[in-house]
PDB file of C-alpha atoms in Angstrom:
ATOM      1  CA  MET A   1      21.459  -2.431  59.109  1.00 60.00           C
ATOM      2  CA  ALA A   2      18.609  -4.800  57.249  1.00 73.00           C
ATOM      3  CA  LEU A   3      19.689  -6.321  54.574  1.00 77.00           C
ATOM      4  CA  SER A   4      17.053  -7.009  51.514  1.00 82.00           C
ATOM      5  CA  VAL A   5      16.759 -10.620  50.197  1.00 85.00           C
ATOM      6  CA  SER A   6      18.608  -9.759  47.179  1.00 86.00           C
ATOM      7  CA  GLU A   7      21.608  -9.110  49.443  1.00 83.00           C
ATOM      8  CA  VAL A   8      21.245 -12.255  51.614  1.00 89.00           C
ATOM      9  CA  ASP A   9      21.251 -14.349  48.663  1.00 88.00           C
ATOM     10  CA  ARG A  10      24.093 -13.013  47.103  1.00 90.00           C
ATOM     11  CA  PHE A  11      25.906 -14.286  50.770  1.00 93.00           C
ATOM     12  CA  GLU A  12      24.277 -17.336  50.410  1.00 94.00           C
ATOM     13  CA  ALA A  13      25.930 -17.731  47.184  1.00 95.00           C
ATOM     14  CA  ALA A  14      29.045 -16.580  48.121  1.00 95.00           C
ATOM     15  CA  ARG A  15      28.731 -18.715  51.578  1.00 96.00           C
ATOM     16  CA  PRO A  16      30.620 -22.653  50.093  1.00 95.00           C
ATOM     17  CA  ARG A  17      33.443 -20.732  48.842  1.00 96.00           C
ATOM     18  CA  LEU A  18      34.079 -18.377  51.548  1.00 97.00           C
ATOM     19  CA  GLU A  19      33.451 -22.254  54.071  1.00 97.00           C
ATOM     20  CA  ALA A  20      36.502 -23.754  52.041  1.00 97.00           C
ATOM     21  CA  ILE A  21      38.742 -20.844  51.914  1.00 97.00           C
ATOM     22  CA  ALA A  22      38.332 -20.325  55.842  1.00 97.00           C
ATOM     23  CA  TYR A  23      38.476 -24.372  56.277  1.00 97.00           C
ATOM     24  CA  ARG A  24      41.562 -24.666  54.636  1.00 97.00           C
ATOM     25  CA  LEU A  25      43.235 -21.320  56.752  1.00 96.00           C
ATOM     26  CA  LEU A  26      42.329 -23.257  60.074  1.00 95.00           C
ATOM     27  CA  GLY A  27      41.850 -26.653  59.973  1.00 95.00           C
ATOM     28  CA  SER A  28      38.988 -26.461  61.874  1.00 95.00           C
ATOM     29  CA  ALA A  29      35.367 -26.809  60.333  1.00 96.00           C
ATOM     30  CA  SER A  30      33.716 -25.212  63.463  1.00 94.00           C
ATOM     31  CA  GLU A  31      35.736 -22.637  63.351  1.00 94.00           C
ATOM     32  CA  ALA A  32      35.617 -21.878  59.861  1.00 97.00           C
ATOM     33  CA  GLU A  33      31.404 -21.772  60.413  1.00 96.00           C
ATOM     34  CA  ASP A  34      31.917 -19.314  62.839  1.00 96.00           C
ATOM     35  CA  ALA A  35      34.445 -16.777  60.614  1.00 97.00           C
ATOM     36  CA  VAL A  36      31.942 -16.864  57.386  1.00 98.00           C
ATOM     37  CA  GLN A  37      29.211 -15.856  59.898  1.00 97.00           C
ATOM     38  CA  GLU A  38      31.637 -12.880  61.681  1.00 97.00           C
ATOM     39  CA  THR A  39      31.781 -12.325  57.793  1.00 97.00           C
ATOM     40  CA  PHE A  40      27.935 -12.167  57.555  1.00 95.00           C
ATOM     41  CA  LEU A  41      27.713 -10.134  60.896  1.00 94.00           C
ATOM     42  CA  ARG A  42      29.660  -7.655  58.623  1.00 94.00           C
ATOM     43  CA  TRP A  43      28.086  -7.536  55.680  1.00 93.00           C
ATOM     44  CA  GLN A  44      24.990  -6.957  57.387  1.00 91.00           C
ATOM     45  CA  ALA A  45      26.437  -4.074  58.995  1.00 89.00           C
ATOM     46  CA  ALA A  46      28.243  -2.540  55.532  1.00 87.00           C
ATOM     47  CA  ASP A  47      26.626   0.256  53.290  1.00 86.00           C
ATOM     48  CA  VAL A  48      26.649  -2.542  50.619  1.00 84.00           C
ATOM     49  CA  GLY A  49      25.263  -0.776  48.276  1.00 83.00           C
ATOM     50  CA  ARG A  50      28.627   1.037  47.831  1.00 89.00           C
ATOM     51  CA  ILE A  51      30.015  -2.228  47.883  1.00 89.00           C
ATOM     52  CA  GLU A  52      31.558  -2.167  44.305  1.00 87.00           C
ATOM     53  CA  VAL A  53      32.470  -5.879  43.734  1.00 90.00           C
ATOM     54  CA  PRO A  54      31.151  -7.720  46.850  1.00 91.00           C
ATOM     55  CA  GLU A  55      32.615 -11.201  46.248  1.00 93.00           C
ATOM     56  CA  ALA A  56      35.860  -9.482  46.536  1.00 93.00           C
ATOM     57  CA  TRP A  57      35.220  -7.692  49.715  1.00 95.00           C
ATOM     58  CA  LEU A  58      33.680 -10.391  51.427  1.00 97.00           C
ATOM     59  CA  THR A  59      36.729 -12.284  50.735  1.00 96.00           C
ATOM     60  CA  LYS A  60      38.754  -9.129  52.076  1.00 96.00           C
ATOM     61  CA  VAL A  61      36.808  -9.579  55.647  1.00 97.00           C
ATOM     62  CA  LEU A  62      37.175 -13.033  55.984  1.00 98.00           C
ATOM     63  CA  THR A  63      40.575 -13.839  54.919  1.00 97.00           C
ATOM     64  CA  ASN A  64      41.517 -11.368  57.624  1.00 95.00           C
ATOM     65  CA  TRP A  65      39.339 -12.104  60.043  1.00 96.00           C
ATOM     66  CA  CYS A  66      41.180 -16.149  59.998  1.00 96.00           C
ATOM     67  CA  LEU A  67      44.171 -14.118  60.036  1.00 94.00           C
ATOM     68  CA  ASN A  68      43.792 -12.673  63.449  1.00 92.00           C
ATOM     69  CA  LEU A  69      42.415 -16.117  64.308  1.00 90.00           C
ATOM     70  CA  LEU A  70      45.196 -18.091  63.298  1.00 90.00           C
ATOM     71  CA  ALA A  71      47.501 -15.575  65.100  1.00 85.00           C
ATOM     72  CA  SER A  72      45.649 -15.933  68.811  1.00 82.00           C
ATOM     73  CA  ALA A  73      45.384 -20.235  67.599  1.00 71.00           C
ATOM     74  CA  ARG A  74      49.189 -20.196  68.139  1.00 70.00           C
ATOM     75  CA  ALA A  75      48.581 -18.937  71.747  1.00 64.00           C
ATOM     76  CA  ARG A  76      45.946 -20.879  72.258  1.00 72.00           C
ATOM     77  CA  ARG A  77      47.867 -24.506  70.499  1.00 73.00           C
ATOM     78  CA  GLU A  78      50.376 -24.291  72.832  1.00 72.00           C
ATOM     79  CA  THR A  79      48.654 -25.047  75.797  1.00 76.00           C
ATOM     80  CA  TYR A  80      46.353 -27.806  73.576  1.00 81.00           C
ATOM     81  CA  VAL A  81      46.776 -31.048  75.687  1.00 82.00           C
ATOM     82  CA  GLY A  82      48.499 -33.705  73.319  1.00 84.00           C
ATOM     83  CA  ARG A  83      48.708 -33.240  69.867  1.00 89.00           C
ATOM     84  CA  TRP A  84      46.534 -30.374  68.084  1.00 92.00           C
ATOM     85  CA  LEU A  85      45.629 -32.338  64.341  1.00 95.00           C
ATOM     86  CA  PRO A  86      43.639 -30.428  61.834  1.00 96.00           C
ATOM     87  CA  GLU A  87      39.669 -31.774  61.990  1.00 97.00           C
ATOM     88  CA  PRO A  88      39.239 -34.237  58.527  1.00 98.00           C
ATOM     89  CA  LEU A  89      35.893 -33.812  56.439  1.00 98.00           C
ATOM     90  CA  LEU A  90      34.430 -37.183  54.786  1.00 96.00           C
ATOM     91  CA  ALA A  91      34.200 -37.334  51.752  1.00 92.00           C
ATOM     92  CA  GLY A  92      31.108 -35.270  49.903  1.00 91.00           C
ATOM     93  CA  ASP A  93      31.562 -32.132  52.516  1.00 95.00           C
ATOM     94  CA  PRO A  94      30.845 -29.145  50.243  1.00 94.00           C
ATOM     95  CA  MET A  95      33.851 -27.908  52.900  1.00 96.00           C
ATOM     96  CA  LEU A  96      36.318 -29.113  50.906  1.00 96.00           C
ATOM     97  CA  GLY A  97      35.772 -26.995  48.012  1.00 93.00           C
ATOM     98  CA  PRO A  98      36.426 -27.705  44.683  1.00 89.00           C
ATOM     99  CA  ALA A  99      37.847 -30.206  43.641  1.00 88.00           C
ATOM    100  CA  ASP A 100      38.489 -30.022  39.700  1.00 89.00           C
ATOM    101  CA  THR A 101      42.623 -29.665  39.403  1.00 90.00           C
ATOM    102  CA  ALA A 102      45.292 -31.430  41.112  1.00 88.00           C
ATOM    103  CA  GLU A 103      46.818 -28.105  42.954  1.00 88.00           C
ATOM    104  CA  GLN A 104      43.058 -27.957  44.224  1.00 90.00           C
ATOM    105  CA  ARG A 105      42.662 -31.668  45.745  1.00 92.00           C
ATOM    106  CA  GLU A 106      46.090 -31.374  47.092  1.00 91.00           C
ATOM    107  CA  SER A 107      45.421 -28.111  49.068  1.00 92.00           C
ATOM    108  CA  VAL A 108      42.861 -29.563  51.488  1.00 94.00           C
ATOM    109  CA  SER A 109      44.477 -33.058  51.452  1.00 95.00           C
ATOM    110  CA  TYR A 110      44.925 -33.759  55.278  1.00 96.00           C
ATOM    111  CA  ALA A 111      48.963 -33.827  54.709  1.00 95.00           C
ATOM    112  CA  VAL A 112      49.109 -30.268  53.328  1.00 95.00           C
ATOM    113  CA  LEU A 113      46.633 -29.214  56.033  1.00 96.00           C
ATOM    114  CA  VAL A 114      49.195 -30.910  58.607  1.00 95.00           C
ATOM    115  CA  LEU A 115      51.417 -28.994  56.814  1.00 95.00           C
ATOM    116  CA  LEU A 116      49.775 -25.660  56.821  1.00 94.00           C
ATOM    117  CA  GLU A 117      50.742 -25.554  60.385  1.00 91.00           C
ATOM    118  CA  ARG A 118      54.226 -25.069  59.898  1.00 91.00           C
ATOM    119  CA  LEU A 119      53.491 -21.753  58.072  1.00 93.00           C
ATOM    120  CA  SER A 120      52.711 -17.900  59.642  1.00 93.00           C
ATOM    121  CA  PRO A 121      49.341 -17.236  58.676  1.00 94.00           C
ATOM    122  CA  LYS A 122      49.943 -14.568  55.616  1.00 95.00           C
ATOM    123  CA  GLU A 123      51.484 -17.419  53.645  1.00 96.00           C
ATOM    124  CA  ARG A 124      48.962 -19.790  54.694  1.00 96.00           C
ATOM    125  CA  ALA A 125      46.922 -17.485  53.514  1.00 97.00           C
ATOM    126  CA  VAL A 126      48.533 -16.707  50.006  1.00 97.00           C
ATOM    127  CA  TYR A 127      49.271 -20.466  49.392  1.00 96.00           C
ATOM    128  CA  VAL A 128      45.024 -21.116  49.953  1.00 96.00           C
ATOM    129  CA  LEU A 129      43.921 -18.162  48.442  1.00 96.00           C
ATOM    130  CA  ARG A 130      46.158 -18.865  45.413  1.00 96.00           C
ATOM    131  CA  GLU A 131      46.755 -22.521  45.110  1.00 93.00           C
ATOM    132  CA  ALA A 132      43.168 -23.570  45.548  1.00 92.00           C
ATOM    133  CA  PHE A 133      41.189 -20.902  44.248  1.00 94.00           C
ATOM    134  CA  ASP A 134      43.468 -19.755  41.918  1.00 93.00           C
ATOM    135  CA  TYR A 135      42.961 -15.840  42.857  1.00 96.00           C
ATOM    136  CA  PRO A 136      45.461 -13.797  40.748  1.00 96.00           C
ATOM    137  CA  HIS A 137      48.386 -12.203  42.665  1.00 96.00           C
ATOM    138  CA  ARG A 138      47.051  -9.009  42.300  1.00 96.00           C
ATOM    139  CA  GLU A 139      43.617  -9.447  44.197  1.00 96.00           C
ATOM    140  CA  ILE A 140      45.681 -11.803  46.717  1.00 97.00           C
ATOM    141  CA  ALA A 141      47.453  -8.247  46.956  1.00 97.00           C
ATOM    142  CA  ARG A 142      44.533  -5.890  47.509  1.00 95.00           C
ATOM    143  CA  ILE A 143      43.137  -8.988  50.101  1.00 95.00           C
ATOM    144  CA  LEU A 144      45.723  -8.805  52.468  1.00 95.00           C
ATOM    145  CA  ASP A 145      46.979  -5.175  51.641  1.00 95.00           C
ATOM    146  CA  ILE A 146      50.539  -6.359  50.699  1.00 96.00           C
ATOM    147  CA  THR A 147      51.909  -5.219  47.076  1.00 96.00           C
ATOM    148  CA  GLU A 148      52.087  -7.705  44.312  1.00 96.00           C
ATOM    149  CA  ALA A 149      55.824  -8.141  44.430  1.00 97.00           C
ATOM    150  CA  ALA A 150      55.444  -9.438  48.123  1.00 96.00           C
ATOM    151  CA  GLY A 151      52.705 -11.358  47.455  1.00 96.00           C
ATOM    152  CA  GLN A 152      54.721 -13.675  44.872  1.00 97.00           C
ATOM    153  CA  GLN A 153      57.386 -13.648  47.461  1.00 97.00           C
ATOM    154  CA  ILE A 154      55.521 -15.571  50.205  1.00 97.00           C
ATOM    155  CA  TYR A 155      53.563 -17.574  47.391  1.00 96.00           C
ATOM    156  CA  HIS A 156      57.227 -18.976  46.310  1.00 96.00           C
ATOM    157  CA  ARG A 157      58.274 -19.271  49.966  1.00 96.00           C
ATOM    158  CA  ALA A 158      55.202 -21.273  51.366  1.00 96.00           C
ATOM    159  CA  LYS A 159      55.068 -23.310  47.978  1.00 94.00           C
ATOM    160  CA  LYS A 160      58.577 -24.453  48.812  1.00 94.00           C
ATOM    161  CA  HIS A 161      57.910 -25.029  52.430  1.00 92.00           C
ATOM    162  CA  ILE A 162      54.357 -27.533  51.288  1.00 94.00           C
ATOM    163  CA  ALA A 163      56.797 -29.390  48.724  1.00 90.00           C
ATOM    164  CA  ASP A 164      59.983 -30.067  50.849  1.00 88.00           C
ATOM    165  CA  GLY A 165      57.749 -31.567  53.163  1.00 84.00           C
ATOM    166  CA  ASN A 166      54.921 -33.509  51.162  1.00 82.00           C
ATOM    167  CA  THR A 167      55.335 -37.084  50.300  1.00 80.00           C
ATOM    168  CA  ARG A 168      52.068 -37.509  49.502  1.00 81.00           C
ATOM    169  CA  THR A 169      51.110 -39.509  46.773  1.00 84.00           C
ATOM    170  CA  GLU A 170      47.597 -38.788  45.080  1.00 84.00           C
ATOM    171  CA  VAL A 171      45.382 -41.915  44.516  1.00 85.00           C
ATOM    172  CA  GLY A 172      41.635 -41.580  43.780  1.00 86.00           C
ATOM    173  CA  GLU A 173      38.693 -42.777  45.432  1.00 86.00           C
ATOM    174  CA  ALA A 174      38.655 -46.623  44.441  1.00 90.00           C
ATOM    175  CA  ALA A 175      42.029 -46.805  44.908  1.00 92.00           C
ATOM    176  CA  ALA A 176      42.242 -45.843  48.265  1.00 91.00           C
ATOM    177  CA  LEU A 177      39.469 -48.033  49.551  1.00 91.00           C
ATOM    178  CA  ARG A 178      41.637 -50.478  48.404  1.00 93.00           C
ATOM    179  CA  ILE A 179      44.447 -48.959  50.766  1.00 94.00           C
ATOM    180  CA  VAL A 180      42.257 -48.996  53.668  1.00 94.00           C
ATOM    181  CA  GLU A 181      40.571 -52.200  52.886  1.00 94.00           C
ATOM    182  CA  GLU A 182      43.856 -53.673  53.076  1.00 95.00           C
ATOM    183  CA  PHE A 183      45.196 -51.888  55.614  1.00 95.00           C
ATOM    184  CA  LEU A 184      42.691 -53.348  57.746  1.00 94.00           C
ATOM    185  CA  ALA A 185      43.315 -56.405  56.777  1.00 94.00           C
ATOM    186  CA  ALA A 186      47.081 -56.180  58.276  1.00 94.00           C
ATOM    187  CA  ALA A 187      45.788 -54.292  61.028  1.00 93.00           C
ATOM    188  CA  THR A 188      43.229 -57.024  62.078  1.00 90.00           C
ATOM    189  CA  SER A 189      45.298 -60.347  61.191  1.00 90.00           C
ATOM    190  CA  GLY A 190      46.900 -60.036  64.880  1.00 86.00           C
ATOM    191  CA  ARG A 191      50.570 -60.749  63.551  1.00 90.00           C
ATOM    192  CA  THR A 192      52.961 -57.348  62.957  1.00 92.00           C
ATOM    193  CA  GLU A 193      54.835 -58.515  59.647  1.00 94.00           C
ATOM    194  CA  PRO A 194      51.504 -57.803  57.496  1.00 92.00           C
ATOM    195  CA  LEU A 195      51.570 -54.395  58.324  1.00 95.00           C
ATOM    196  CA  VAL A 196      55.620 -53.682  57.806  1.00 95.00           C
ATOM    197  CA  ARG A 197      55.374 -54.472  54.512  1.00 95.00           C
ATOM    198  CA  LEU A 198      52.754 -51.651  53.736  1.00 96.00           C
ATOM    199  CA  LEU A 199      54.899 -49.059  56.368  1.00 97.00           C
ATOM    200  CA  THR A 200      57.707 -47.356  55.022  1.00 96.00           C
ATOM    201  CA  GLN A 201      60.667 -47.208  57.814  1.00 95.00           C
ATOM    202  CA  GLU A 202      60.622 -43.561  58.174  1.00 95.00           C
ATOM    203  CA  VAL A 203      56.577 -43.868  58.800  1.00 96.00           C
ATOM    204  CA  VAL A 204      54.572 -42.304  61.637  1.00 96.00           C
ATOM    205  CA  ALA A 205      51.809 -42.487  63.473  1.00 96.00           C
ATOM    206  CA  VAL A 206      50.097 -39.993  66.111  1.00 95.00           C
ATOM    207  CA  GLY A 207      46.853 -39.294  66.863  1.00 94.00           C
ATOM    208  CA  ASP A 208      44.718 -35.953  68.899  1.00 95.00           C
ATOM    209  CA  GLY A 209      42.387 -36.788  71.467  1.00 93.00           C
ATOM    210  CA  GLY A 210      42.259 -33.122  72.495  1.00 89.00           C
ATOM    211  CA  GLY A 211      42.529 -34.394  76.238  1.00 87.00           C
ATOM    212  CA  LYS A 212      39.268 -35.266  75.757  1.00 87.00           C
ATOM    213  CA  VAL A 213      40.063 -39.380  74.459  1.00 86.00           C
ATOM    214  CA  PRO A 214      43.326 -40.991  74.818  1.00 79.00           C
ATOM    215  CA  ALA A 215      45.454 -40.562  71.956  1.00 81.00           C
ATOM    216  CA  ARG A 216      49.363 -40.906  71.463  1.00 75.00           C
ATOM    217  CA  ALA A 217      50.556 -37.019  71.510  1.00 76.00           C
ATOM    218  CA  LYS A 218      54.424 -37.998  70.753  1.00 84.00           C
ATOM    219  CA  ALA A 219      54.343 -39.907  67.469  1.00 90.00           C
ATOM    220  CA  PHE A 220      55.573 -43.510  66.918  1.00 93.00           C
ATOM    221  CA  GLU A 221      58.299 -43.854  64.455  1.00 95.00           C
ATOM    222  CA  GLY A 222      59.664 -46.722  62.552  1.00 96.00           C
ATOM    223  CA  ALA A 223      57.747 -49.306  60.550  1.00 96.00           C
ATOM    224  CA  ARG A 224      58.349 -52.225  63.250  1.00 95.00           C
ATOM    225  CA  ALA A 225      56.930 -49.691  66.120  1.00 96.00           C
ATOM    226  CA  VAL A 226      54.409 -47.801  64.338  1.00 96.00           C
ATOM    227  CA  ALA A 227      53.361 -51.740  63.669  1.00 95.00           C
ATOM    228  CA  THR A 228      53.354 -53.049  66.852  1.00 94.00           C
ATOM    229  CA  PHE A 229      51.196 -49.715  68.127  1.00 93.00           C
ATOM    230  CA  LEU A 230      48.252 -50.517  65.071  1.00 93.00           C
ATOM    231  CA  ARG A 231      48.031 -54.187  65.741  1.00 92.00           C
ATOM    232  CA  GLY A 232      47.314 -53.345  70.002  1.00 88.00           C
ATOM    233  CA  LEU A 233      44.908 -50.986  68.510  1.00 88.00           C
ATOM    234  CA  PHE A 234      42.877 -53.090  66.334  1.00 87.00           C
ATOM    235  CA  LYS A 235      42.675 -55.635  68.834  1.00 84.00           C
ATOM    236  CA  PRO A 236      39.197 -56.068  69.953  1.00 79.00           C
ATOM    237  CA  GLY A 237      38.781 -56.061  74.056  1.00 76.00           C
ATOM    238  CA  LYS A 238      35.928 -55.526  76.462  1.00 79.00           C
ATOM    239  CA  ALA A 239      37.955 -52.914  77.726  1.00 74.00           C
ATOM    240  CA  LYS A 240      37.959 -51.277  74.373  1.00 74.00           C
ATOM    241  CA  ARG A 241      34.509 -51.187  73.962  1.00 79.00           C
ATOM    242  CA  ALA A 242      33.623 -50.353  77.873  1.00 76.00           C
ATOM    243  CA  LEU A 243      36.192 -46.918  77.109  1.00 73.00           C
ATOM    244  CA  ILE A 244      34.603 -46.017  73.741  1.00 77.00           C
ATOM    245  CA  GLY A 245      31.585 -46.359  74.607  1.00 77.00           C
ATOM    246  CA  GLY A 246      29.820 -49.355  72.566  1.00 82.00           C
ATOM    247  CA  ILE A 247      31.485 -51.974  69.635  1.00 87.00           C
ATOM    248  CA  PRO A 248      33.386 -50.041  67.253  1.00 89.00           C
ATOM    249  CA  GLU A 249      32.715 -50.700  63.889  1.00 92.00           C
ATOM    250  CA  VAL A 250      35.419 -49.581  61.376  1.00 94.00           C
ATOM    251  CA  TYR A 251      34.803 -49.240  57.753  1.00 94.00           C
ATOM    252  CA  ALA A 252      37.544 -48.524  55.061  1.00 93.00           C
ATOM    253  CA  SER A 253      36.349 -44.512  53.488  1.00 94.00           C
ATOM    254  CA  THR A 254      37.863 -41.356  52.041  1.00 95.00           C
ATOM    255  CA  ALA A 255      38.511 -37.906  54.357  1.00 97.00           C
ATOM    256  CA  ASN A 256      40.028 -34.839  52.662  1.00 96.00           C
ATOM    257  CA  GLY A 257      40.346 -36.496  49.358  1.00 94.00           C
ATOM    258  CA  GLY A 258      43.005 -39.451  50.719  1.00 95.00           C
ATOM    259  CA  PRO A 259      42.254 -43.077  52.502  1.00 96.00           C
ATOM    260  CA  ALA A 260      40.347 -43.283  56.085  1.00 97.00           C
ATOM    261  CA  VAL A 261      40.143 -45.846  58.312  1.00 96.00           C
ATOM    262  CA  VAL A 262      36.105 -44.532  59.760  1.00 96.00           C
ATOM    263  CA  VAL A 263      35.687 -45.650  63.477  1.00 95.00           C
ATOM    264  CA  VAL A 264      31.565 -45.503  64.547  1.00 95.00           C
ATOM    265  CA  VAL A 265      30.178 -46.582  67.957  1.00 94.00           C
ATOM    266  CA  GLU A 266      26.460 -46.376  67.270  1.00 91.00           C
ATOM    267  CA  GLY A 267      26.332 -43.877  64.418  1.00 91.00           C
ATOM    268  CA  ARG A 268      28.584 -41.362  66.006  1.00 94.00           C
ATOM    269  CA  VAL A 269      31.612 -40.683  64.617  1.00 97.00           C
ATOM    270  CA  ALA A 270      34.551 -42.052  66.883  1.00 95.00           C
ATOM    271  CA  GLY A 271      37.698 -41.560  65.231  1.00 95.00           C
ATOM    272  CA  ILE A 272      39.273 -40.634  61.546  1.00 97.00           C
ATOM    273  CA  ALA A 273      42.697 -42.138  61.115  1.00 97.00           C
ATOM    274  CA  CYS A 274      43.726 -40.836  58.179  1.00 97.00           C
ATOM    275  CA  LEU A 275      46.486 -42.792  56.015  1.00 97.00           C
ATOM    276  CA  GLU A 276      49.096 -40.978  53.765  1.00 96.00           C
ATOM    277  CA  VAL A 277      50.217 -43.057  51.034  1.00 95.00           C
ATOM    278  CA  GLY A 278      53.663 -42.302  49.226  1.00 92.00           C
ATOM    279  CA  PRO A 279      55.577 -43.956  46.611  1.00 91.00           C
ATOM    280  CA  GLU A 280      57.060 -46.605  48.643  1.00 91.00           C
ATOM    281  CA  GLY A 281      54.215 -47.305  51.261  1.00 94.00           C
ATOM    282  CA  ILE A 282      52.549 -45.729  53.723  1.00 96.00           C
ATOM    283  CA  VAL A 283      54.321 -42.500  55.240  1.00 96.00           C
ATOM    284  CA  ALA A 284      51.972 -41.309  57.776  1.00 96.00           C
ATOM    285  CA  VAL A 285      48.735 -42.198  60.314  1.00 96.00           C
ATOM    286  CA  ARG A 286      47.422 -39.609  61.462  1.00 96.00           C
ATOM    287  CA  SER A 287      44.387 -40.039  64.003  1.00 96.00           C
ATOM    288  CA  GLN A 288      41.494 -37.727  65.093  1.00 96.00           C
ATOM    289  CA  VAL A 289      39.529 -38.875  67.589  1.00 95.00           C
ATOM    290  CA  ASN A 290      38.646 -35.910  69.575  1.00 95.00           C
ATOM    291  CA  PRO A 291      35.184 -35.574  69.924  1.00 95.00           C
ATOM    292  CA  ASP A 292      34.794 -32.020  69.338  1.00 95.00           C
ATOM    293  CA  LYS A 293      36.483 -32.340  65.866  1.00 97.00           C
ATOM    294  CA  LEU A 294      34.089 -35.528  64.972  1.00 97.00           C
ATOM    295  CA  VAL A 295      31.122 -33.683  65.365  1.00 96.00           C
ATOM    296  CA  ARG A 296      30.655 -32.898  61.441  1.00 97.00           C
ATOM    297  CA  ALA A 297      31.311 -36.025  60.134  1.00 97.00           C
ATOM    298  CA  THR A 298      28.893 -37.628  62.299  1.00 97.00           C
ATOM    299  CA  GLY A 299      26.248 -35.676  60.584  1.00 95.00           C
ATOM    300  CA  ARG A 300      27.500 -36.382  57.373  1.00 95.00           C
ATOM    301  CA  TRP A 301      27.987 -40.015  57.845  1.00 95.00           C
ATOM    302  CA  ALA A 302      24.487 -40.186  59.165  1.00 92.00           C
ATOM    303  CA  ALA A 303      23.493 -38.744  55.911  1.00 90.00           C
ATOM    304  CA  THR A 304      25.590 -41.277  53.892  1.00 89.00           C
ATOM    305  CA  ASP A 305      24.911 -45.030  52.903  1.00 83.00           C
ATOM    306  CA  HIS A 306      27.530 -47.251  53.274  1.00 79.00           C
ATOM    307  CA  GLY A 307      27.260 -50.454  51.460  1.00 71.00           C
ATOM    308  CA  GLU A 308      27.599 -53.604  53.085  1.00 71.00           C
ATOM    309  CA  GLY A 309      28.290 -52.581  56.583  1.00 74.00           C
ATOM    310  CA  PRO A 310      31.312 -52.453  58.339  1.00 77.00           C
ATOM    311  CA  LEU A 311      34.700 -54.145  57.595  1.00 77.00           C
ATOM    312  CA  HIS A 312      35.713 -54.851  60.929  1.00 74.00           C
ATOM    313  CA  THR A 313      34.331 -55.233  64.474  1.00 78.00           C
ATOM    314  CA  LEU A 314      36.783 -54.510  67.564  1.00 71.00           C
TER     315      LEU A 314
END
C-alpha cells in the first residue's frame, strides 16, 4: 500500500526514537537499523488511516520484532567466536537517544548494555521502555501484551538485576577525557605500576574480535594481570602495525557516555576500549575490535573534529 507524504513524514519523525529503543534492546546499531526498516515495511503494509495512535503502534511493532530477534540472538551467540560485546557508539551519535536524565544516560552506558545481556528479552524490553523512555506501565503492558501488574513485577526484577551488577560511577565528558588521558599515560609508560594504581583489585579486561581480529575472550582478572596485559597491548611494534594494517593512532574520547580509548588506522576505527569507572578506580576494560561492529563508529569518527590529533601512536 502506497503511503502519503504525510504518512512517510510521520514515520521519519518517529525514526530517531525507534532507533534508540532498538539499539538499547539489541546492543547492535546495524541490527537496530534493520529492525526499524522492518517496522517501516509493516507501516507501509498497514491500513494507516485506521491506526489511532501511530507512535504507540510503531513502538509495539518494533519492540515485538526486537523481542523475536533477541530470542534467536541467544542461539546465535552460543556459536559466536569468542566473547560477544555490544557495539559501542561514539559521542553525539543520534542512536544514543535521549540523555536528559541520569536514568536515560545510565540505560545506554556500555556497562549497562553488557548487563542487559543477562536479562530475558521481556525483562530487557520493560527495563528499556520504562527507564530510558519513561513509558507508563499501562502502555508497556499494551505493547507487550501483559498485565500492568506483571509489567511492574518484571520491571522491578530487571532493575534489581541491573543495580546488583552495576558498579559504574557516572562522570561528565571533561572528566571522562581526563580519565582516558591518565589511563593512556600509564598504559604507554612501559611500566606496570602506574596502571595498577588506576585499577581496582577486581578489575576485568575482555575483548570482542568476532573471530576476525585477535581478542581476549577469557577475561583477565585482577589489577596485576590486567595491567600486564594492557602494558603489552599498548607497546608499539612492527608486528602490531602489520597485523592492524597501518600505524595505530590512539585518541581519548567517549563512547556510550563513558570514557573510551579509540584506536584509528588511516581513518578507520580499529578498536574502542570502553572504561568502566567505579568509586575506587577502573573496574572493567571492554574492547570492541570486531570490524563489523565498528562501521558506524568509523562513519561518526570521519564526521567529527578531533582537535590536535592523537595522544599516542603504536
